Coordinates of C-alpha atoms and ligand atoms in Angstrom, one line a residue:
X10 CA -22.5 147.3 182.9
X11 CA -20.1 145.1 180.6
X12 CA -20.6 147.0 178.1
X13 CA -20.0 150.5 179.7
X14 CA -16.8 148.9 181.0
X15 CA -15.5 147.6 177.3
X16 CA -16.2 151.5 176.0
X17 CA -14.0 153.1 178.7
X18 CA -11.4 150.1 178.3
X19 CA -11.5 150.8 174.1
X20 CA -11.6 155.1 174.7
X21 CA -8.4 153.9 176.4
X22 CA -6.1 152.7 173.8
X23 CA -4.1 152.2 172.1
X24 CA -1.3 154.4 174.1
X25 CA -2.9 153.4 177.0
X26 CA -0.1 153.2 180.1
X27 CA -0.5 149.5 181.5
X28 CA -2.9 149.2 183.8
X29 CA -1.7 148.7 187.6
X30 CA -5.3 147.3 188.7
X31 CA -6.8 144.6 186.1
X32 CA -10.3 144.5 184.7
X33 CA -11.8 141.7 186.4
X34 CA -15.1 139.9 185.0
X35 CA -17.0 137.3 187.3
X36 CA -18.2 134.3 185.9
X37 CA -21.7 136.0 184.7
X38 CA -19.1 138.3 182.7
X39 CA -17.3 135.7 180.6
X40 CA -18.4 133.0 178.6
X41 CA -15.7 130.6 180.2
X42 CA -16.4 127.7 181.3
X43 CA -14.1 126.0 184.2
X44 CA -15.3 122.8 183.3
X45 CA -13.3 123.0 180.3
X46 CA -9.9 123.3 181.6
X47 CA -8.2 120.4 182.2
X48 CA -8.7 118.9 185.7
X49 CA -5.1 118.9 186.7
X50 CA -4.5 122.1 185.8
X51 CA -7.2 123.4 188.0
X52 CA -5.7 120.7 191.1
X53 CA -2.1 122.8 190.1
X54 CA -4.2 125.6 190.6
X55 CA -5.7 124.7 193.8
X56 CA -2.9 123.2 195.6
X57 CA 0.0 126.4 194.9
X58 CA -3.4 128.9 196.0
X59 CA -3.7 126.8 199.2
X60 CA -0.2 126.7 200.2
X61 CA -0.5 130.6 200.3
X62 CA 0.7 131.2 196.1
X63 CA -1.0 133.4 193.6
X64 CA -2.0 130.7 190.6
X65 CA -3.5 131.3 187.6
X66 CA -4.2 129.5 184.4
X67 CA -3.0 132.1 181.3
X68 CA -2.3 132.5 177.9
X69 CA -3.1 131.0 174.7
X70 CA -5.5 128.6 177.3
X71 CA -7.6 131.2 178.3
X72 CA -7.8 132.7 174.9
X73 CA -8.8 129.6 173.3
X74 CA -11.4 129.0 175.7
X75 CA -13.0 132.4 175.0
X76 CA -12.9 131.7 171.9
X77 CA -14.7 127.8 171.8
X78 CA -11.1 126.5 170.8
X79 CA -9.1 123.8 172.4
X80 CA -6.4 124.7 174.2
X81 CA -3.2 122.5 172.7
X82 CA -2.0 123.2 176.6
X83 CA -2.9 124.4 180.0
X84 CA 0.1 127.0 181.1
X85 CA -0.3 128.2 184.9
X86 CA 1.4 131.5 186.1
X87 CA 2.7 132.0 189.7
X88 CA 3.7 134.1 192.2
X89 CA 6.0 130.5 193.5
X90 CA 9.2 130.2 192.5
X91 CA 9.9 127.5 190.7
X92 CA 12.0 125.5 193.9
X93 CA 8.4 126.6 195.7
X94 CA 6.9 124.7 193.1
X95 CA 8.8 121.4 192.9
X96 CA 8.2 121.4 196.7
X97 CA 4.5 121.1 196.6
X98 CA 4.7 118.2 193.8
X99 CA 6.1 115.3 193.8
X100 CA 5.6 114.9 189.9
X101 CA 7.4 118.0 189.0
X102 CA 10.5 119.0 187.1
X103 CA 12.2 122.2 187.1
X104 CA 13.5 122.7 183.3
X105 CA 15.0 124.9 181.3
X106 CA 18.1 127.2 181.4
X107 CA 17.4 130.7 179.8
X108 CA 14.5 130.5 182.2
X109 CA 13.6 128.2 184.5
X110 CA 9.7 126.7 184.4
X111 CA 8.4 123.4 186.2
X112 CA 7.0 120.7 184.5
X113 CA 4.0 119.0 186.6
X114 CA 3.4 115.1 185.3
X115 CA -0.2 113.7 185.2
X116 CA 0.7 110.5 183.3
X117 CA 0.8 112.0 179.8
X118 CA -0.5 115.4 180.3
X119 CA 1.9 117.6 181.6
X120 CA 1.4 121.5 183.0
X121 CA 3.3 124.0 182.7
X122 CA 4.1 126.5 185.8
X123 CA 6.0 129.4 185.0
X124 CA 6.7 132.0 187.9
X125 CA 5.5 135.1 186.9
X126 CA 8.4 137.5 185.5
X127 CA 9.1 141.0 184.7
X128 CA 10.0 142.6 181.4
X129 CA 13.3 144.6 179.8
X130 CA 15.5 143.7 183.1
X131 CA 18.0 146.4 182.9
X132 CA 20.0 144.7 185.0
X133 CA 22.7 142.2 184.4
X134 CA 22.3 138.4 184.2
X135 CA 23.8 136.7 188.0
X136 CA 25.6 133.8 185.6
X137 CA 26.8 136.2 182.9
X138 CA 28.0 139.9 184.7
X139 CA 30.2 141.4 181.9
X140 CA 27.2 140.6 179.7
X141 CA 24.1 143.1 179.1
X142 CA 20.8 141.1 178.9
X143 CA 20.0 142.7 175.8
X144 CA 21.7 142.8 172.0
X145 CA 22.3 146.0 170.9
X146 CA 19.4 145.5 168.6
X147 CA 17.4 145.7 171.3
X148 CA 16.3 142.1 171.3
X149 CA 16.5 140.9 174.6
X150 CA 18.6 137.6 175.4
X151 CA 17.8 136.5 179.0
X152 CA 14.5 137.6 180.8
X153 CA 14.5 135.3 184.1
X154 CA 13.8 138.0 186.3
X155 CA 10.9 137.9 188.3
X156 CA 8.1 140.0 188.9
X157 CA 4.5 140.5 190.1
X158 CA 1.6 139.4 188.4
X159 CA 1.1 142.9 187.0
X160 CA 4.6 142.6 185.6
X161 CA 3.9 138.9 184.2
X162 CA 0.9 140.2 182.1
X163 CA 2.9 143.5 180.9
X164 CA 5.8 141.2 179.6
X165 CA 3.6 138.6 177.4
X166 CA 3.4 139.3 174.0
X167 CA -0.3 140.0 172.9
X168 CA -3.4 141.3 174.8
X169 CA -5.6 138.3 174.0
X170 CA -2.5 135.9 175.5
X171 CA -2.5 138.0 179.0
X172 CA -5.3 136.8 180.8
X173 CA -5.5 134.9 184.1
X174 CA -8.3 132.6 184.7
X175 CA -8.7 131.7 188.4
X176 CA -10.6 128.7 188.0
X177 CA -11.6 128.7 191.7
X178 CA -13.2 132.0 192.0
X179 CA -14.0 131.6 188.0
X180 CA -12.8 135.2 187.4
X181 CA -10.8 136.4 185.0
X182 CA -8.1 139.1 185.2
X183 CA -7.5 141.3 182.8
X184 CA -4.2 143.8 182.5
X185 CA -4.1 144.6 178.9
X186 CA -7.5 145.2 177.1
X187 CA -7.1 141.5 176.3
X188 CA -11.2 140.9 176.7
X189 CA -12.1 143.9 174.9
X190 CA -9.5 142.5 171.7
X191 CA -11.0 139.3 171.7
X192 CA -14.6 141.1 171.4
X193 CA -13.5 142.7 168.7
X194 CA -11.0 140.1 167.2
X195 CA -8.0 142.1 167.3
X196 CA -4.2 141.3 167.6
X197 CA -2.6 144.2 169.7
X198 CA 1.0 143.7 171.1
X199 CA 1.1 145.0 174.3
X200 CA 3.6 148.4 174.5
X201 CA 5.1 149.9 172.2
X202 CA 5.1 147.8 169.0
X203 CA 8.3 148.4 167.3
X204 CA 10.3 148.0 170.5
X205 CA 8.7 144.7 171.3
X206 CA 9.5 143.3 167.9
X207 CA 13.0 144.6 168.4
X208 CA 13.1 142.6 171.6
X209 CA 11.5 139.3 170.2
X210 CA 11.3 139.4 166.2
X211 CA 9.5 136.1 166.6
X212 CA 6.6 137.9 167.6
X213 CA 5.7 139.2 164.1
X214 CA 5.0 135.7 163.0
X215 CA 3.3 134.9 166.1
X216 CA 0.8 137.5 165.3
X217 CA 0.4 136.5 162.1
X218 CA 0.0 133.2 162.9
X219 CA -2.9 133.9 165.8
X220 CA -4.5 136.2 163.0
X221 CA -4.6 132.9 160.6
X222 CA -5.7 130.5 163.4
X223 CA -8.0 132.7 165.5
X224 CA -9.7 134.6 162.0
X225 CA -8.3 138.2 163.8
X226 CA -7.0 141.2 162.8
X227 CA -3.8 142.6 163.6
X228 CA -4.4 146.1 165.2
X229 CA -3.1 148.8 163.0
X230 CA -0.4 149.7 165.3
X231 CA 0.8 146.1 165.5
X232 CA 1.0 145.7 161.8
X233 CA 2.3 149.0 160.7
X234 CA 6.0 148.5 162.0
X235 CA 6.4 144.6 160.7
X236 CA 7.2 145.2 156.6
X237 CA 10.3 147.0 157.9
X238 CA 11.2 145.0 160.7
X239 CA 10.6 141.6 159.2
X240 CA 14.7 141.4 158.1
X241 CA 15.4 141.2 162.1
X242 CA 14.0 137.6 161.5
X243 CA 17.6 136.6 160.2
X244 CA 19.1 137.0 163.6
X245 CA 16.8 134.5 165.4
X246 CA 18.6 131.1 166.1
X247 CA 17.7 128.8 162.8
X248 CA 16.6 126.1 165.8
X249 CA 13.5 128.1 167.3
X250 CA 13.0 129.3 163.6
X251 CA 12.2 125.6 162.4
X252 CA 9.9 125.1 165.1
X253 CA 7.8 128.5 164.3
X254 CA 7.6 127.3 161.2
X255 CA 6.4 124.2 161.7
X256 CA 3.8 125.9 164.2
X257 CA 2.8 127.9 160.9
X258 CA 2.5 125.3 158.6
X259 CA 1.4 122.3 160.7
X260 CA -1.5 123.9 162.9
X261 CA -4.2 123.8 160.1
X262 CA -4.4 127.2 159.0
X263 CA -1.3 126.8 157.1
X264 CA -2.8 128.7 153.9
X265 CA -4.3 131.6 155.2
X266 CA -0.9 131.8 157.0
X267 CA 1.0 131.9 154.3
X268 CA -1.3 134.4 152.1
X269 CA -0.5 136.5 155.6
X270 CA 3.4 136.0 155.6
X271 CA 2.9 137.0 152.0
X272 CA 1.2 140.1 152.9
X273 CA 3.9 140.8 155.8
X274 CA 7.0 140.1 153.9
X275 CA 7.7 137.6 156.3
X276 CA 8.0 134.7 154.0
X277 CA 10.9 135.7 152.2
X278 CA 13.3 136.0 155.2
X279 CA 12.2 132.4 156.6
X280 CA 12.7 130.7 152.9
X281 CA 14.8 133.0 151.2
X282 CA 14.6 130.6 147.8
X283 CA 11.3 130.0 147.7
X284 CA 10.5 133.3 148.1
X285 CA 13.2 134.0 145.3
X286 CA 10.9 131.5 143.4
X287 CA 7.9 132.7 144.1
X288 CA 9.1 136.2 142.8
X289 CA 10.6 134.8 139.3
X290 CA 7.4 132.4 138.5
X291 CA 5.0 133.6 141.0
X292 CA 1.8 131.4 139.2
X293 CA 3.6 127.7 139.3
X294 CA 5.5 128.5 142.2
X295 CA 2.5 130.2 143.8
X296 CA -0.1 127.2 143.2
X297 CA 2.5 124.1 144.2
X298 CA 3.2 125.7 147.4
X299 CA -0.9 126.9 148.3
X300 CA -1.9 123.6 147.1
X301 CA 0.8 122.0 149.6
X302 CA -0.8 124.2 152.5
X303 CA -4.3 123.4 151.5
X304 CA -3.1 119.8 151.3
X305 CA -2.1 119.8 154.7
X306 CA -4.5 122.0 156.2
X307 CA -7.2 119.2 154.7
X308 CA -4.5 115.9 156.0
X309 CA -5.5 117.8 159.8
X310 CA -8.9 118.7 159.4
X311 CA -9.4 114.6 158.8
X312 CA -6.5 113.7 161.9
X313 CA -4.5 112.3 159.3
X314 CA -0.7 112.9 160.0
X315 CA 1.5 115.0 158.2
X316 CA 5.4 115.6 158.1
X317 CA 7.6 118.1 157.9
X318 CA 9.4 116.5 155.0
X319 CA 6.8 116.7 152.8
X320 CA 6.2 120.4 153.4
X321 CA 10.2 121.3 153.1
X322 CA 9.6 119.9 150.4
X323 CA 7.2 121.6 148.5
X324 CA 8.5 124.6 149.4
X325 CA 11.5 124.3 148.0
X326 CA 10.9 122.7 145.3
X327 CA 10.2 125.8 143.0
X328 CA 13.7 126.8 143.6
X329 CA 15.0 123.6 142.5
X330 CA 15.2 123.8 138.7
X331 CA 17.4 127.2 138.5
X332 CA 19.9 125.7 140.2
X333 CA 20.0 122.7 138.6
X334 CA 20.0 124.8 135.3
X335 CA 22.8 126.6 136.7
X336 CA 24.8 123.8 137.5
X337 CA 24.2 122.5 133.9
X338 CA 25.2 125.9 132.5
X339 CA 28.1 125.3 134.4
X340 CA 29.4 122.2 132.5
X341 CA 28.0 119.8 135.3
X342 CA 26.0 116.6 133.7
X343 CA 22.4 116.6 134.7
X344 CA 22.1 113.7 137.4
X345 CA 25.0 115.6 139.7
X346 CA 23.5 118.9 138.9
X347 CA 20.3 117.9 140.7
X348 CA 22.1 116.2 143.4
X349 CA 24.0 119.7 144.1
X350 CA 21.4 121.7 143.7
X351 CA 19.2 119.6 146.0
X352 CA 21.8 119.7 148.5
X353 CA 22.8 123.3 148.2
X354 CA 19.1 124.0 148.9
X355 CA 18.7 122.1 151.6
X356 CA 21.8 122.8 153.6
X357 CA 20.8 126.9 152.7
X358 CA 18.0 126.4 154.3
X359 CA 18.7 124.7 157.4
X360 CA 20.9 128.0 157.8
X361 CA 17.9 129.7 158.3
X362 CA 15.3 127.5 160.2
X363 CA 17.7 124.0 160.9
X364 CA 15.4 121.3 159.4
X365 CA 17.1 118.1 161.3
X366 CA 18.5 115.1 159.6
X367 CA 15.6 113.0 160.1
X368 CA 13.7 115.3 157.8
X369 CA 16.2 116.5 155.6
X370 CA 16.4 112.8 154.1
X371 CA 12.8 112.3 153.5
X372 CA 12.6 115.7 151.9
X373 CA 15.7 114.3 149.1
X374 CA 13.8 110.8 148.9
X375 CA 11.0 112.3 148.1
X376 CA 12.8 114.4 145.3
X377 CA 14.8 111.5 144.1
X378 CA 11.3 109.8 144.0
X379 CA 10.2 112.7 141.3
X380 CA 12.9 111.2 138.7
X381 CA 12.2 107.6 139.4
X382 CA 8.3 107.4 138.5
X383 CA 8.4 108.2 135.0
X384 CA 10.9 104.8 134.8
X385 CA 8.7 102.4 135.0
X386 CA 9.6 99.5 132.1
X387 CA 10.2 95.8 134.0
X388 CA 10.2 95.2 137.5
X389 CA 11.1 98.8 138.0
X390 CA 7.1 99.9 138.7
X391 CA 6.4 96.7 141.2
X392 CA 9.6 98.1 142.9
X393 CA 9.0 101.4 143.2
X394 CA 5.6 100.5 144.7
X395 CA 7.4 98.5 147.5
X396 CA 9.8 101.5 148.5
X397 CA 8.5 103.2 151.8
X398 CA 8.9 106.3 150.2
X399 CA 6.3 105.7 147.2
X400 CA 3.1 107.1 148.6
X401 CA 5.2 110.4 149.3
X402 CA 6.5 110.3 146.1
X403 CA 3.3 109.6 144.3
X404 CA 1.4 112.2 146.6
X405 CA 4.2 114.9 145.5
X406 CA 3.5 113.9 142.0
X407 CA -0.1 114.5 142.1
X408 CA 0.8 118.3 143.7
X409 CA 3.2 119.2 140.9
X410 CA 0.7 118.2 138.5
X411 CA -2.1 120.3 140.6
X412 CA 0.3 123.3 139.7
X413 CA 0.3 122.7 136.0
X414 CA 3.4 120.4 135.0
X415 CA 3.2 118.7 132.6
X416 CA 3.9 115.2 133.4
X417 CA 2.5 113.1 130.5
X418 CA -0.4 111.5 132.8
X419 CA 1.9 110.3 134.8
X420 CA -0.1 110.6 137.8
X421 CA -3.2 109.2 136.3
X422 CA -1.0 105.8 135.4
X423 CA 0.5 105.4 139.1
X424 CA -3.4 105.8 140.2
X425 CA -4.5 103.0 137.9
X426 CA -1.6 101.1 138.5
X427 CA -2.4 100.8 142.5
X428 CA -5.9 99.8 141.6
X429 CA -5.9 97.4 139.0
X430 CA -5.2 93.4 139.4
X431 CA -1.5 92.0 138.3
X432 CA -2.2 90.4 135.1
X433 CA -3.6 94.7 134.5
X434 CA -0.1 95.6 135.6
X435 CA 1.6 93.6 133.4
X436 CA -0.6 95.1 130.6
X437 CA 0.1 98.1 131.1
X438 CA 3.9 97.8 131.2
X439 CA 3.8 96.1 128.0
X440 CA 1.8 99.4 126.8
X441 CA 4.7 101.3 128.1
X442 CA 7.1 99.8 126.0
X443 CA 4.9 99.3 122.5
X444 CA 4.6 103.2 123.1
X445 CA 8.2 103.8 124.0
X446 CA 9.2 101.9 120.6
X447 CA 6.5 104.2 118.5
X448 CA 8.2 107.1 120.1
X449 CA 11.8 106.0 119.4
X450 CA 10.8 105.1 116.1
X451 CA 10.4 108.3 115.2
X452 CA 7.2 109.4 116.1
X453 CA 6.6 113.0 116.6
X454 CA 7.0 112.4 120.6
X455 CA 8.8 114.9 122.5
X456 CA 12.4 113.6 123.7
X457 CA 14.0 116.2 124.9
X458 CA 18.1 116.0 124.8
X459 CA 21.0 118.5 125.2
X460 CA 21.2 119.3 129.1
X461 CA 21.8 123.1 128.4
X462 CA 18.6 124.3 126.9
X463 CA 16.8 127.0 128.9
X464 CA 13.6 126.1 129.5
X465 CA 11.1 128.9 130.7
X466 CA 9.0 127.1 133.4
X467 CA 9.1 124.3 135.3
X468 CA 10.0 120.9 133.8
X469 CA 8.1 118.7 132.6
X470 CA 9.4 115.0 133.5
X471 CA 10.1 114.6 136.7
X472 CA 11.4 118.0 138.2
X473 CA 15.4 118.0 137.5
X474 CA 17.0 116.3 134.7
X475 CA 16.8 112.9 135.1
X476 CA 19.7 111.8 132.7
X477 CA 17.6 109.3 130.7
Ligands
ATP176 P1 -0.4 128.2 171.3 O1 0.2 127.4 172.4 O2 -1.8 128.0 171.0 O3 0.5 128.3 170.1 P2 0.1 130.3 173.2 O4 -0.4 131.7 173.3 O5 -0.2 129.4 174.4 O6 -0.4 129.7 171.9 P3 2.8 129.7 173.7 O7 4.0 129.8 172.8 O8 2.5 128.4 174.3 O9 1.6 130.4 173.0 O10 3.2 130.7 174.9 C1 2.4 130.8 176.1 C2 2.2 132.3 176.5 O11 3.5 132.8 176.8 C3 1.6 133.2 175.4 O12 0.2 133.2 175.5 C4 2.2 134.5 175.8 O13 1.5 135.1 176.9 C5 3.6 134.2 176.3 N1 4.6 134.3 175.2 C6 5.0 133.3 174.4 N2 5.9 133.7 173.6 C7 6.1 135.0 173.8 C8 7.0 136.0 173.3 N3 7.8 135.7 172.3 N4 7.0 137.2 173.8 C9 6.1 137.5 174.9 N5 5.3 136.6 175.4 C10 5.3 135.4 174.9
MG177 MG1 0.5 127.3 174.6

């Protein structure tokens, strides 16, 4: 019987017109298991059903249950607005300003209630009269109107994220094909695909980034439209950009995101220099930032933490010695060169997707780091060990050198100087310096000087010129 209901769902689309009664499977139809939502989202549930609400839990909770994921939340959808809502609880919060939600406390966990709301409101905001609601580019600014339930699912982004659970009867509703996509591991946007791009750019790299996580496809109609579109990225808020990204990047799929954003030209807009980079020396620039991804993806596999900096980072760093080479070219002496270049990059960037202060240091400390390990002679090595910002630095070492620069087995020495006793240390520094002298003595050694050479490549000692 399932199955004669998935063929008539599938003979349906894709130009299906939205359904006005859902698909509804019974608990012997899914493989959803109530037990596995959290227990105070199922009391939020229970409590806005008994005071006479409609209350679901929806989105990417029910679609990571299907799926045998973990839900990173529990969202509910009501018919209650959201005053309704704060009445019943006396742990809730109404927040938010370009739509109101309600926040319900359970000690740490909170849920999320959001009154169900319509789509492309043609009509004019209450605060905002002279204003339309949407840009002339079709993206749409304010959508706090409300709506039915049927209007709620129509308005969500992808079929898999527009099912209701009702955890009390244990069935689920389904509006949008969303059960027959999962089946069949599909990313569909729900209407007409360029249009809802238009409205919401954002959701291109949302589907990319469910494709990555969930191991889906994006629907042919869903992807056709995104190469072209993907410049409308440039108009999104740099704010909400920084946090997509860092939903890209720090989820655990970050690679096969990226080899996705590749595909989608979606990179490009949200790092225009790296992707500049990545064009100009596409092997080194292409293995630093995949071995970055990989790097982190592995750091959250073992619940090990990971930061923003150090991913900034390695994205941009590619980009970093054509401007310092610029610079030089300019007439500017090497050590200000990188410090203009660094800055330049980051404060470019932040135009795009606003990295915030607390990040945006880290990410230069761990640069400046690059041109302090290969300076190692007298107390300089102990100190460098004490500075908070070494095992970054080092760790950022160890990636450039993963991408093929050349660093003279640098790496290799920081390793063995972290393991070996302190009379080894003070071996080795005196090793430093008998080489240093062999080299200065005229040994065959490479040295380079004269700031305005071209170099093809990335360089070899330390990223930028270090002014040695
Ligand atoms: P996750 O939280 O795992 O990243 P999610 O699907 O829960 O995935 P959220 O950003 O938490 O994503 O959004 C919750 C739900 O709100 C989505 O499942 C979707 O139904 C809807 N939604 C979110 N963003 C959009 C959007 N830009 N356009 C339309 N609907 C959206
Ligand atoms: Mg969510």
């Amino acid at each position: 019987m399932l199955k004669k209901l998935i063929q008539t769902l599938r003979r349906k689309r894709p130009h299906a017109p939205p359904r006005s009664t859902p698909a509804v499977l019974n608990a012997r139809q899914h493989n959803l298991a109530r037990d596995r939502i959290s227990r105070n989202a199922v009391n939020v549930v229970e409590r806005l059903q008994k005071a006479g609400y409609q209350a679901y839990a929806v989105g990417g909770c029910v679609r990571d249950l299907m799926l045998d994921f973990d839900p990173k939340d529990f969202d509910i959808a009501t018919s209650a607005t959201p005053e309704q809502v704060r009445a019943e609880f006396r742990n809730a919060r109404i927040i938010g300003r370009r739509f109101k939600l309600v926040h319900v406390h359970f000690g740490r966990e909170i849920i999320e209630v959001a009154t169900f709301r319509a789509n492309h409101p043609e009509i004019d905001d209450e605060d905002n009269p002279q204003q339309s609601s949407r840009h002339e580019s079709g993206r749409i600014l304010r959508d706090n109107v409300y709506g039915s339930l049927e209007d709620d699912a129509q308005r969500r982004d992808f079929t898999i994220n527009a099912l209701y659970y009702d955890p009390v009867t244990e069935r689920i509703l389904d509006y949008a094909h969303g059960v027959p996509d999962i089946r069949n591991r599909q990313i569909r946007l729900i209407g007409d695909p360029t249009q809802r791009y238009q409205e919401d750019p954002v959701r291109m790299l949302r589907a990319v980034r469910f494709a990555a996580k969930l191991d889906f496809d994006l629907e042919r109609h869903t992807a056709e439209p995104i190469q072209r579109l993907a410049p409308l990225l440039r108009d999104i808020p740099s704010a909400r950009l920084f946090d997509e990204v860092l939903k890209l990047f720090l989820s655990g799929y970050a690679e096969h995101t990226f080899e996705l954003l590749l595909q989608y030209d979606l990179f490009a807009p949200l790092f225009p220099a790296a992707g500049a980079a990545l064009r100009q020396q596409p092997d080194y620039a292409g293995k630093l930032i995949r071995q970055a991804l990989i790097n982190t993806d592995d750091r959250i596999e073992q619940g090990k933490p990971v930061t923003p900096a150090f991913l900034f980072a390695a994205l941009l760093w590619p980009a970093l010695p054509a401007r310092v080479l610029r610079l030089q070219e300019q007439g500017m002496p090497p050590i200000p060169a990188m410090q203009e270049a660094a800055h330049s990059l980051i404060v470019e960037q932040c135009q795009r997707t606003a990295v915030p202060k607390r990040f945006t240091i880290p990410i230069r400390e761990i640069w400046d780091m690059q041109e302090r390990l290969p300076r190692r002679q007298g107390k300089r090595a102990d100190l460098l060990l004490e500075n908070p910002r070494f095992r970054a630095g080092y760790d950022f070492l160890l990636l450039r050198e993963s991408a093929g620069e050349q660093t003279d087995g640098l790496g290799d020495w920081w390793t063995d100087y972290q393991e070996v006793s302190d009379s080894e240390r003070r071996q080795m520094i005196r090793d430093l310096s008998s080489k240093e002298k062999e080299d200065s003595s005229g040994a065959p050694r490479k040295r380079r000087r004269g700031g305005n050479r071209r170099r093809r490549g990335p360089r070899s000692d330390g990223s930028a010129p270090s002014g040695e």
